[in-house]
PDB file of C-alpha atoms in Angstrom:
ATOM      1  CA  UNK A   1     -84.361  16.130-147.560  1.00  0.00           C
ATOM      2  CA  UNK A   2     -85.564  16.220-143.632  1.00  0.00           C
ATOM      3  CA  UNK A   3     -83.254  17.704-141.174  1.00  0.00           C
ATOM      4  CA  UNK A   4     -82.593  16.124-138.186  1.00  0.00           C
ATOM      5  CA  UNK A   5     -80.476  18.633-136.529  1.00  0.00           C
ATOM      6  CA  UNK A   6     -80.907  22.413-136.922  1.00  0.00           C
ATOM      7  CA  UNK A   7     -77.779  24.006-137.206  1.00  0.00           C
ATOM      8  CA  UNK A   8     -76.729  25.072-133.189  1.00  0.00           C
ATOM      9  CA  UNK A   9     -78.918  21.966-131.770  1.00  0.00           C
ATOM     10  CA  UNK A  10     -76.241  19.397-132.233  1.00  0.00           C
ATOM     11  CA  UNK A  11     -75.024  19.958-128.567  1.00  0.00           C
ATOM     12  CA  UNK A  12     -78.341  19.531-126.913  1.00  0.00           C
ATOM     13  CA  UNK A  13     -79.250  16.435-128.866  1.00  0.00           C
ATOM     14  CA  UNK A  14     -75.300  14.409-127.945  1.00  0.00           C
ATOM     15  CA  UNK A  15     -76.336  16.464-124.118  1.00  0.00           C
ATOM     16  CA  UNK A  16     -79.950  14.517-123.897  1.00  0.00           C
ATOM     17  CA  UNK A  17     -78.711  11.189-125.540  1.00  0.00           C
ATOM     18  CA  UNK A  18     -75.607  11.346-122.331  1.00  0.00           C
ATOM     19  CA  UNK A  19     -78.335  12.320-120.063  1.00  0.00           C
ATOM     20  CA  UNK A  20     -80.621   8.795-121.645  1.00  0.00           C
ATOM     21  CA  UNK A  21     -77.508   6.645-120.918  1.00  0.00           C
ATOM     22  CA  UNK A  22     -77.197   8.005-117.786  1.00  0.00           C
ATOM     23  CA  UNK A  23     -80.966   7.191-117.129  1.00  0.00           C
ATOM     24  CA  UNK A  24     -80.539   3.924-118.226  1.00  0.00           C
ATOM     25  CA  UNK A  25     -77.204   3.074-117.600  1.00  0.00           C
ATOM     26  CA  UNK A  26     -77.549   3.786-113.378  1.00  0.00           C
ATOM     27  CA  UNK A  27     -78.251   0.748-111.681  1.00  0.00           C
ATOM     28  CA  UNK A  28     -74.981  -0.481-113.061  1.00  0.00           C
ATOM     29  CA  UNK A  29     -73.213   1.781-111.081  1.00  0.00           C
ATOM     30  CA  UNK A  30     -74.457   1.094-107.718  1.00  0.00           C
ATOM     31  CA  UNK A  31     -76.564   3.219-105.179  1.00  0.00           C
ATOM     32  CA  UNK A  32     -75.235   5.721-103.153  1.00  0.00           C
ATOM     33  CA  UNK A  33     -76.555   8.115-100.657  1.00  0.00           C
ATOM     34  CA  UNK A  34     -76.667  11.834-101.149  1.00  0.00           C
ATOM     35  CA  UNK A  35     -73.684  12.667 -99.213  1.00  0.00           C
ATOM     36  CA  UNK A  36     -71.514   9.910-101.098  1.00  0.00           C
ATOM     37  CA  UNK A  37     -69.256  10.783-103.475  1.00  0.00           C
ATOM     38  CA  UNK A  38     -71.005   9.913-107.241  1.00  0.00           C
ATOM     39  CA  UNK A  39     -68.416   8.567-109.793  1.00  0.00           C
ATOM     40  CA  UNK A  40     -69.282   9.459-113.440  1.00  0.00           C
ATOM     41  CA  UNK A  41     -67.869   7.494-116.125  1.00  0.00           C
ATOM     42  CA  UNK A  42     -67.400   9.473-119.573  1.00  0.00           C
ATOM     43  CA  UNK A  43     -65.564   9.701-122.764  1.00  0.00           C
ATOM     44  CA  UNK A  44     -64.637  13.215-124.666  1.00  0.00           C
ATOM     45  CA  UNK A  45     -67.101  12.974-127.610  1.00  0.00           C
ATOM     46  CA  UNK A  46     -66.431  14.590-131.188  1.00  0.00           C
ATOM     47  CA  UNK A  47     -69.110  17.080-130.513  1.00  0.00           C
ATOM     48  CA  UNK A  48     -67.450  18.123-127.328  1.00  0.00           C
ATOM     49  CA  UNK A  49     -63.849  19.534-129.301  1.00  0.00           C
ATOM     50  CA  UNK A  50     -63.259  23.064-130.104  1.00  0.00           C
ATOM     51  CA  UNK A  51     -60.887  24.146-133.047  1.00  0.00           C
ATOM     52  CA  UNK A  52     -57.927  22.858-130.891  1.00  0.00           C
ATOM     53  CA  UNK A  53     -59.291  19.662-130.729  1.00  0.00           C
ATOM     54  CA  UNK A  54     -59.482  18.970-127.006  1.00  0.00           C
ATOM     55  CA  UNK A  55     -62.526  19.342-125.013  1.00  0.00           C
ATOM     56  CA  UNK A  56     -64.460  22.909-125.443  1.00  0.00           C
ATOM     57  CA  UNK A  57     -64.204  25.069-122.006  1.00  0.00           C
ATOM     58  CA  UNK A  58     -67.941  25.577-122.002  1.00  0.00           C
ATOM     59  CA  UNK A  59     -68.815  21.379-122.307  1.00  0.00           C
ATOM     60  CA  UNK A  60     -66.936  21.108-118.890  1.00  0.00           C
ATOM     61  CA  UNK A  61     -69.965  22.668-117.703  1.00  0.00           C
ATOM     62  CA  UNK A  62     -72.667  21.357-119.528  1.00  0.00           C
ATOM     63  CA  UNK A  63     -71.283  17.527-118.427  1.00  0.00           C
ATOM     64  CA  UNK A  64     -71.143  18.511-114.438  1.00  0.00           C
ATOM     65  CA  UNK A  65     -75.225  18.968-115.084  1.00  0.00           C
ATOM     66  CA  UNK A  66     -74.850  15.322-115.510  1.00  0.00           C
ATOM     67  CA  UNK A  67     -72.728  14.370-113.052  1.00  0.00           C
ATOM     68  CA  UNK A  68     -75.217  16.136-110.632  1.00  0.00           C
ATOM     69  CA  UNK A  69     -77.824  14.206-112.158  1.00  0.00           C
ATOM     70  CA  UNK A  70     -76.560  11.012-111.867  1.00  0.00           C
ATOM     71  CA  UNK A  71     -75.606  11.862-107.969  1.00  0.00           C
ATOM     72  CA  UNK A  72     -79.461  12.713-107.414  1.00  0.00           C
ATOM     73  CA  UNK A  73     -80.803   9.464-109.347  1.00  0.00           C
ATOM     74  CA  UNK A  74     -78.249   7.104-107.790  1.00  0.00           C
ATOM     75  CA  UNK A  75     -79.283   8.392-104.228  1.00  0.00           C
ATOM     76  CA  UNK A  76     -82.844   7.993-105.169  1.00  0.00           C
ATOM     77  CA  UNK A  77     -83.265  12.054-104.894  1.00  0.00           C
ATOM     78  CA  UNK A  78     -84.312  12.709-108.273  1.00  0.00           C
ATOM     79  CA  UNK A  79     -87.742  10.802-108.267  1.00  0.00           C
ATOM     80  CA  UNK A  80     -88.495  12.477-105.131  1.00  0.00           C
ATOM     81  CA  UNK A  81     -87.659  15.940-106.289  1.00  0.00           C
ATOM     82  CA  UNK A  82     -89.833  15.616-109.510  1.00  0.00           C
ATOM     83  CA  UNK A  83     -93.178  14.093-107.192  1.00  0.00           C
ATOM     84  CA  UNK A  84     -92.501  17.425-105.347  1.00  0.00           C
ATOM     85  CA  UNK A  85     -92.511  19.770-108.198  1.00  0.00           C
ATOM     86  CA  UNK A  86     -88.796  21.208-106.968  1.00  0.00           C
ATOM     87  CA  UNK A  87     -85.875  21.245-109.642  1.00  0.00           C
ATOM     88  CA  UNK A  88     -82.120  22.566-109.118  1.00  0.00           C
ATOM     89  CA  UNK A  89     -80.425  25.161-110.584  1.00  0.00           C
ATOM     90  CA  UNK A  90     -76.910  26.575-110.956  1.00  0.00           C
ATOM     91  CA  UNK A  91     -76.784  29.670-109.075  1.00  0.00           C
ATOM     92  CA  UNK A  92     -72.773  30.605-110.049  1.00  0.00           C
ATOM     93  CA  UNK A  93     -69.842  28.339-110.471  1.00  0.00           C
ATOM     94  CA  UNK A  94     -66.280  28.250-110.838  1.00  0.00           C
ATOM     95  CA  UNK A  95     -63.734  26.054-112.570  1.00  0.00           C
ATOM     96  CA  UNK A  96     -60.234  25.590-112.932  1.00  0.00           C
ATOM     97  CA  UNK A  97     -58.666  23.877-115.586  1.00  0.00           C
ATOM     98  CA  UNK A  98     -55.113  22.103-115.547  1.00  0.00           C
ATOM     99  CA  UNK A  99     -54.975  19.409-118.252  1.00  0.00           C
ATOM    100  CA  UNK A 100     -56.612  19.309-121.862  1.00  0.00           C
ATOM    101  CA  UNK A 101     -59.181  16.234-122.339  1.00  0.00           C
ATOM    102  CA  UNK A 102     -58.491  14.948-125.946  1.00  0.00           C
ATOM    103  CA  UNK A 103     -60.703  13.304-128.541  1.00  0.00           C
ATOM    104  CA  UNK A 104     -62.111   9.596-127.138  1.00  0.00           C
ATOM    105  CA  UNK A 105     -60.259   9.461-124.150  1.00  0.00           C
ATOM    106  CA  UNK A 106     -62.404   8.111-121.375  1.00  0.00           C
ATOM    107  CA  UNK A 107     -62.241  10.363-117.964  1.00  0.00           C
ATOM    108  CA  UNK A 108     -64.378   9.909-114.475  1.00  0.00           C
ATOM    109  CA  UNK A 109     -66.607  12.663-113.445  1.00  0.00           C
ATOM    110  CA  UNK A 110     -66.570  12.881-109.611  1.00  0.00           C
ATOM    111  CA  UNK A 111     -69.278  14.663-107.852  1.00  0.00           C
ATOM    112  CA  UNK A 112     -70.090  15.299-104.248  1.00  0.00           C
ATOM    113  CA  UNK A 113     -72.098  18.003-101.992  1.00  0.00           C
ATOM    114  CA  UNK A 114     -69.348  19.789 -99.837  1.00  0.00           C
ATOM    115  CA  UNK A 115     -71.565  21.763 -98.169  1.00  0.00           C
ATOM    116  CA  UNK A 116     -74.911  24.077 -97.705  1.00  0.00           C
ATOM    117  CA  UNK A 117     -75.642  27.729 -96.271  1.00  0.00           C
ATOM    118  CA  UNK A 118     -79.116  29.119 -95.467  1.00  0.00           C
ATOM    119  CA  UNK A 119     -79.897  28.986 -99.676  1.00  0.00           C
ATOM    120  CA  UNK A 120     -77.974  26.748-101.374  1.00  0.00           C
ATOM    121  CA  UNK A 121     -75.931  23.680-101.687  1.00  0.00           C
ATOM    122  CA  UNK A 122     -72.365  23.442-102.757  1.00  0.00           C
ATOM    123  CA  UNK A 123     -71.211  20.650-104.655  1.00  0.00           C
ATOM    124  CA  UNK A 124     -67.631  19.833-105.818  1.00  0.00           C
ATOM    125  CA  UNK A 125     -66.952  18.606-109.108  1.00  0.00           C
ATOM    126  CA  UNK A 126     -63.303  17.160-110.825  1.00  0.00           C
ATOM    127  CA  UNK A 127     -62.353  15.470-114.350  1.00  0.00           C
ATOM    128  CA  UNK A 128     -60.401  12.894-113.382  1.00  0.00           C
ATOM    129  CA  UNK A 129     -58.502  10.632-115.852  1.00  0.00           C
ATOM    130  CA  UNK A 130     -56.039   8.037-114.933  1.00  0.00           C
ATOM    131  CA  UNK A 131     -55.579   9.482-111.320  1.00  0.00           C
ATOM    132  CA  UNK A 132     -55.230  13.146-112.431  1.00  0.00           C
ATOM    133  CA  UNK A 133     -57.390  15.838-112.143  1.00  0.00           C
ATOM    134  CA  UNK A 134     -57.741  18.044-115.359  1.00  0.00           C
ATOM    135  CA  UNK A 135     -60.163  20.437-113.805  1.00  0.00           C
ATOM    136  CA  UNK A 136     -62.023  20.975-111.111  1.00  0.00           C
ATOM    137  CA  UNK A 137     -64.822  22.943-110.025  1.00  0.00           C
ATOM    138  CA  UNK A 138     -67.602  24.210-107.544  1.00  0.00           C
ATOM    139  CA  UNK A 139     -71.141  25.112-107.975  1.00  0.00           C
ATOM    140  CA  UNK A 140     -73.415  26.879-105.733  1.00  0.00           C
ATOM    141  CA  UNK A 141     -76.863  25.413-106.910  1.00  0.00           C
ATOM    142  CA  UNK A 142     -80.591  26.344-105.176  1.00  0.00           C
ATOM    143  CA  UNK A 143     -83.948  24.180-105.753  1.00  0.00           C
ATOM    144  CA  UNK A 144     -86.637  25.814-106.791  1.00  0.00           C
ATOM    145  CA  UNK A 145     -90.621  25.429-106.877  1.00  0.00           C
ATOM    146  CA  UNK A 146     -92.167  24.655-110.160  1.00  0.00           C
ATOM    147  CA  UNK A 147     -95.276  26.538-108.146  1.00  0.00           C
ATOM    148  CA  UNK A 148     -93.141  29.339-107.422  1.00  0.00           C
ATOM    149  CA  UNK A 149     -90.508  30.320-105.189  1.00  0.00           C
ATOM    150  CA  UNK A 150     -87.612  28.771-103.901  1.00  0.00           C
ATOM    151  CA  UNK A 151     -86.818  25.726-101.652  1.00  0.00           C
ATOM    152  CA  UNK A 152     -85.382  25.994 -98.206  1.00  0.00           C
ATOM    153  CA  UNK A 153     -82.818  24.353 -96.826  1.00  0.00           C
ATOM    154  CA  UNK A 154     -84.443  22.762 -94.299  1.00  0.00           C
ATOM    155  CA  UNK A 155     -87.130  21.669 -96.664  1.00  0.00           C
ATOM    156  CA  UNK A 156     -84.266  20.091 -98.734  1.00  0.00           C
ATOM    157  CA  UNK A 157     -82.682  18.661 -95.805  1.00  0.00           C
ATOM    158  CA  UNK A 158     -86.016  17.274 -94.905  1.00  0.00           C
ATOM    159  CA  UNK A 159     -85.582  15.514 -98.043  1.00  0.00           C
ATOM    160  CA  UNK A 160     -82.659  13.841 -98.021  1.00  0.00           C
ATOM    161  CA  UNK A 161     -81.663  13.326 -94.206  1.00  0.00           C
ATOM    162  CA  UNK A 162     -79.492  14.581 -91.837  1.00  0.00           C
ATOM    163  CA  UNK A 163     -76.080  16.080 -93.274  1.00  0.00           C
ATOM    164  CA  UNK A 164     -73.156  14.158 -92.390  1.00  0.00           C
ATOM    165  CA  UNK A 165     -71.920  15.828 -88.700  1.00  0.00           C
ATOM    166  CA  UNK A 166     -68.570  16.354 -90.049  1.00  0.00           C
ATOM    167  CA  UNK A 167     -69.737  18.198 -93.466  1.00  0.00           C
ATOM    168  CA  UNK A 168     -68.756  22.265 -93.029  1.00  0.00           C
ATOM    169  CA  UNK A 169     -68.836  24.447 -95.982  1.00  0.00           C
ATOM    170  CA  UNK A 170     -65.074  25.419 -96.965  1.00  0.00           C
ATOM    171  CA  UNK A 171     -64.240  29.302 -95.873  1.00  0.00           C
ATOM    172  CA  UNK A 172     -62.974  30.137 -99.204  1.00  0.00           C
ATOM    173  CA  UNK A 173     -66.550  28.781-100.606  1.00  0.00           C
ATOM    174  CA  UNK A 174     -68.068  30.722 -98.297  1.00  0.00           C
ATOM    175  CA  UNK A 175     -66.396  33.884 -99.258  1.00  0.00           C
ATOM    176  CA  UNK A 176     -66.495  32.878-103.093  1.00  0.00           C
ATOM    177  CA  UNK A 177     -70.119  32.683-102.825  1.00  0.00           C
ATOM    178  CA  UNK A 178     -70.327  36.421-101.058  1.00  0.00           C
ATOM    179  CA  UNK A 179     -68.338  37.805-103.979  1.00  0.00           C
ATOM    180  CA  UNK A 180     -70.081  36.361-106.736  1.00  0.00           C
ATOM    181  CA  UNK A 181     -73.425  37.333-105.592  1.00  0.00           C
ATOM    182  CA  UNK A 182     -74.960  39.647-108.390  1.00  0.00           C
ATOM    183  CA  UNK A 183     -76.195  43.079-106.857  1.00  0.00           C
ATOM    184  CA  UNK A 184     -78.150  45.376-107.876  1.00  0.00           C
ATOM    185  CA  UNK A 185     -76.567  48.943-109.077  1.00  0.00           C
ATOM    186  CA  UNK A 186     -78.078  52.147-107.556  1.00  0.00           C
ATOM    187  CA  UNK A 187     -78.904  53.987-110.928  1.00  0.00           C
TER     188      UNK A 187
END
């Protein structure tokens, strides 16, 4: 007998079939530009339930990959990032969570940029189900070279046009994104 799925894959196989429908599925959900706000519709999949049977902590995250995804391909970003060689990646997050997501109900993933500093853009992300949020979250992500290096913001914002004039990175994400940084100890 042939196995299809090695035993730990199963995630990465239901991730890459939401990430084809997304692919496919964009056009249907309209165009936006980079600065709009991206609305994500999703359903809580068997895969994605821990041993309480609600939606696993840890899938939260893996599904805002998506919602940035379909943000970039909807605003016609994510063509234009691969021609360049320059990818994104998370460079911290953090999420707070309010309301369980249970098996098959259907939720909206809402994703927009909040913000940029000198490295990276901010983006907020929310569950949302029936006008509720059950968790929110913000992530501090950076573009990077595949030739090496990273991408600067100006580069970026060469990219995708001017930021809105009214756009101004929260205080407390400001400050969140100080603390987080990772330093180097002295020994």
């Amino acid at each position: 007998m042939v196995r299809l799925v090695v035993e730990g894959e199963e995630p990465a196989v239901n991730l890459l079939l939401r990430l084809a429908w997304i692919l496919l599925t964009h056009r249907r959900r309209g165009p936006l530009g980079i600065w709009d706000e991206a609305v994500t519709p999703m359903m809580v999949a068997p895969t994605d339930l821990d041993p309480l049977l609600h939606m696993n902590n840890g899938k939260y995250l893996s599904l805002m990959d998506l919602g940035r995804v379909d943000l970039m391909v909807r605003a016609g970003l994510w063509p234009r990032l691969n021609a360049l060689g320059w990818y994104p990646v998370v460079a911290a997050q953090t999420i707070t969570y309010r309301r369980s997501l249970n098996p098959l109900q259907r939720f909206d993933l809402v994703t927009r940029v909040i913000g940029f500093d000198d490295r990276a853009v901010y983006v907020e992300q929310s569950f949302r189900r029936g006008g509720r949020i059950h968790a929110s979250a913000i992530v501090k992500a950076r573009f990077l070279k595949k030739t090496g290096g990273s991408v600067g913001i100006e580069e970026l914002l060469s990219l995708t046009g001017p930021a809105p004039a009214d756009l101004t990175l929260p205080t407390w994400v400001e400050e969140w994104s100080s603390r987080s940084r990772i330093r180097e100890s002295a020994t």
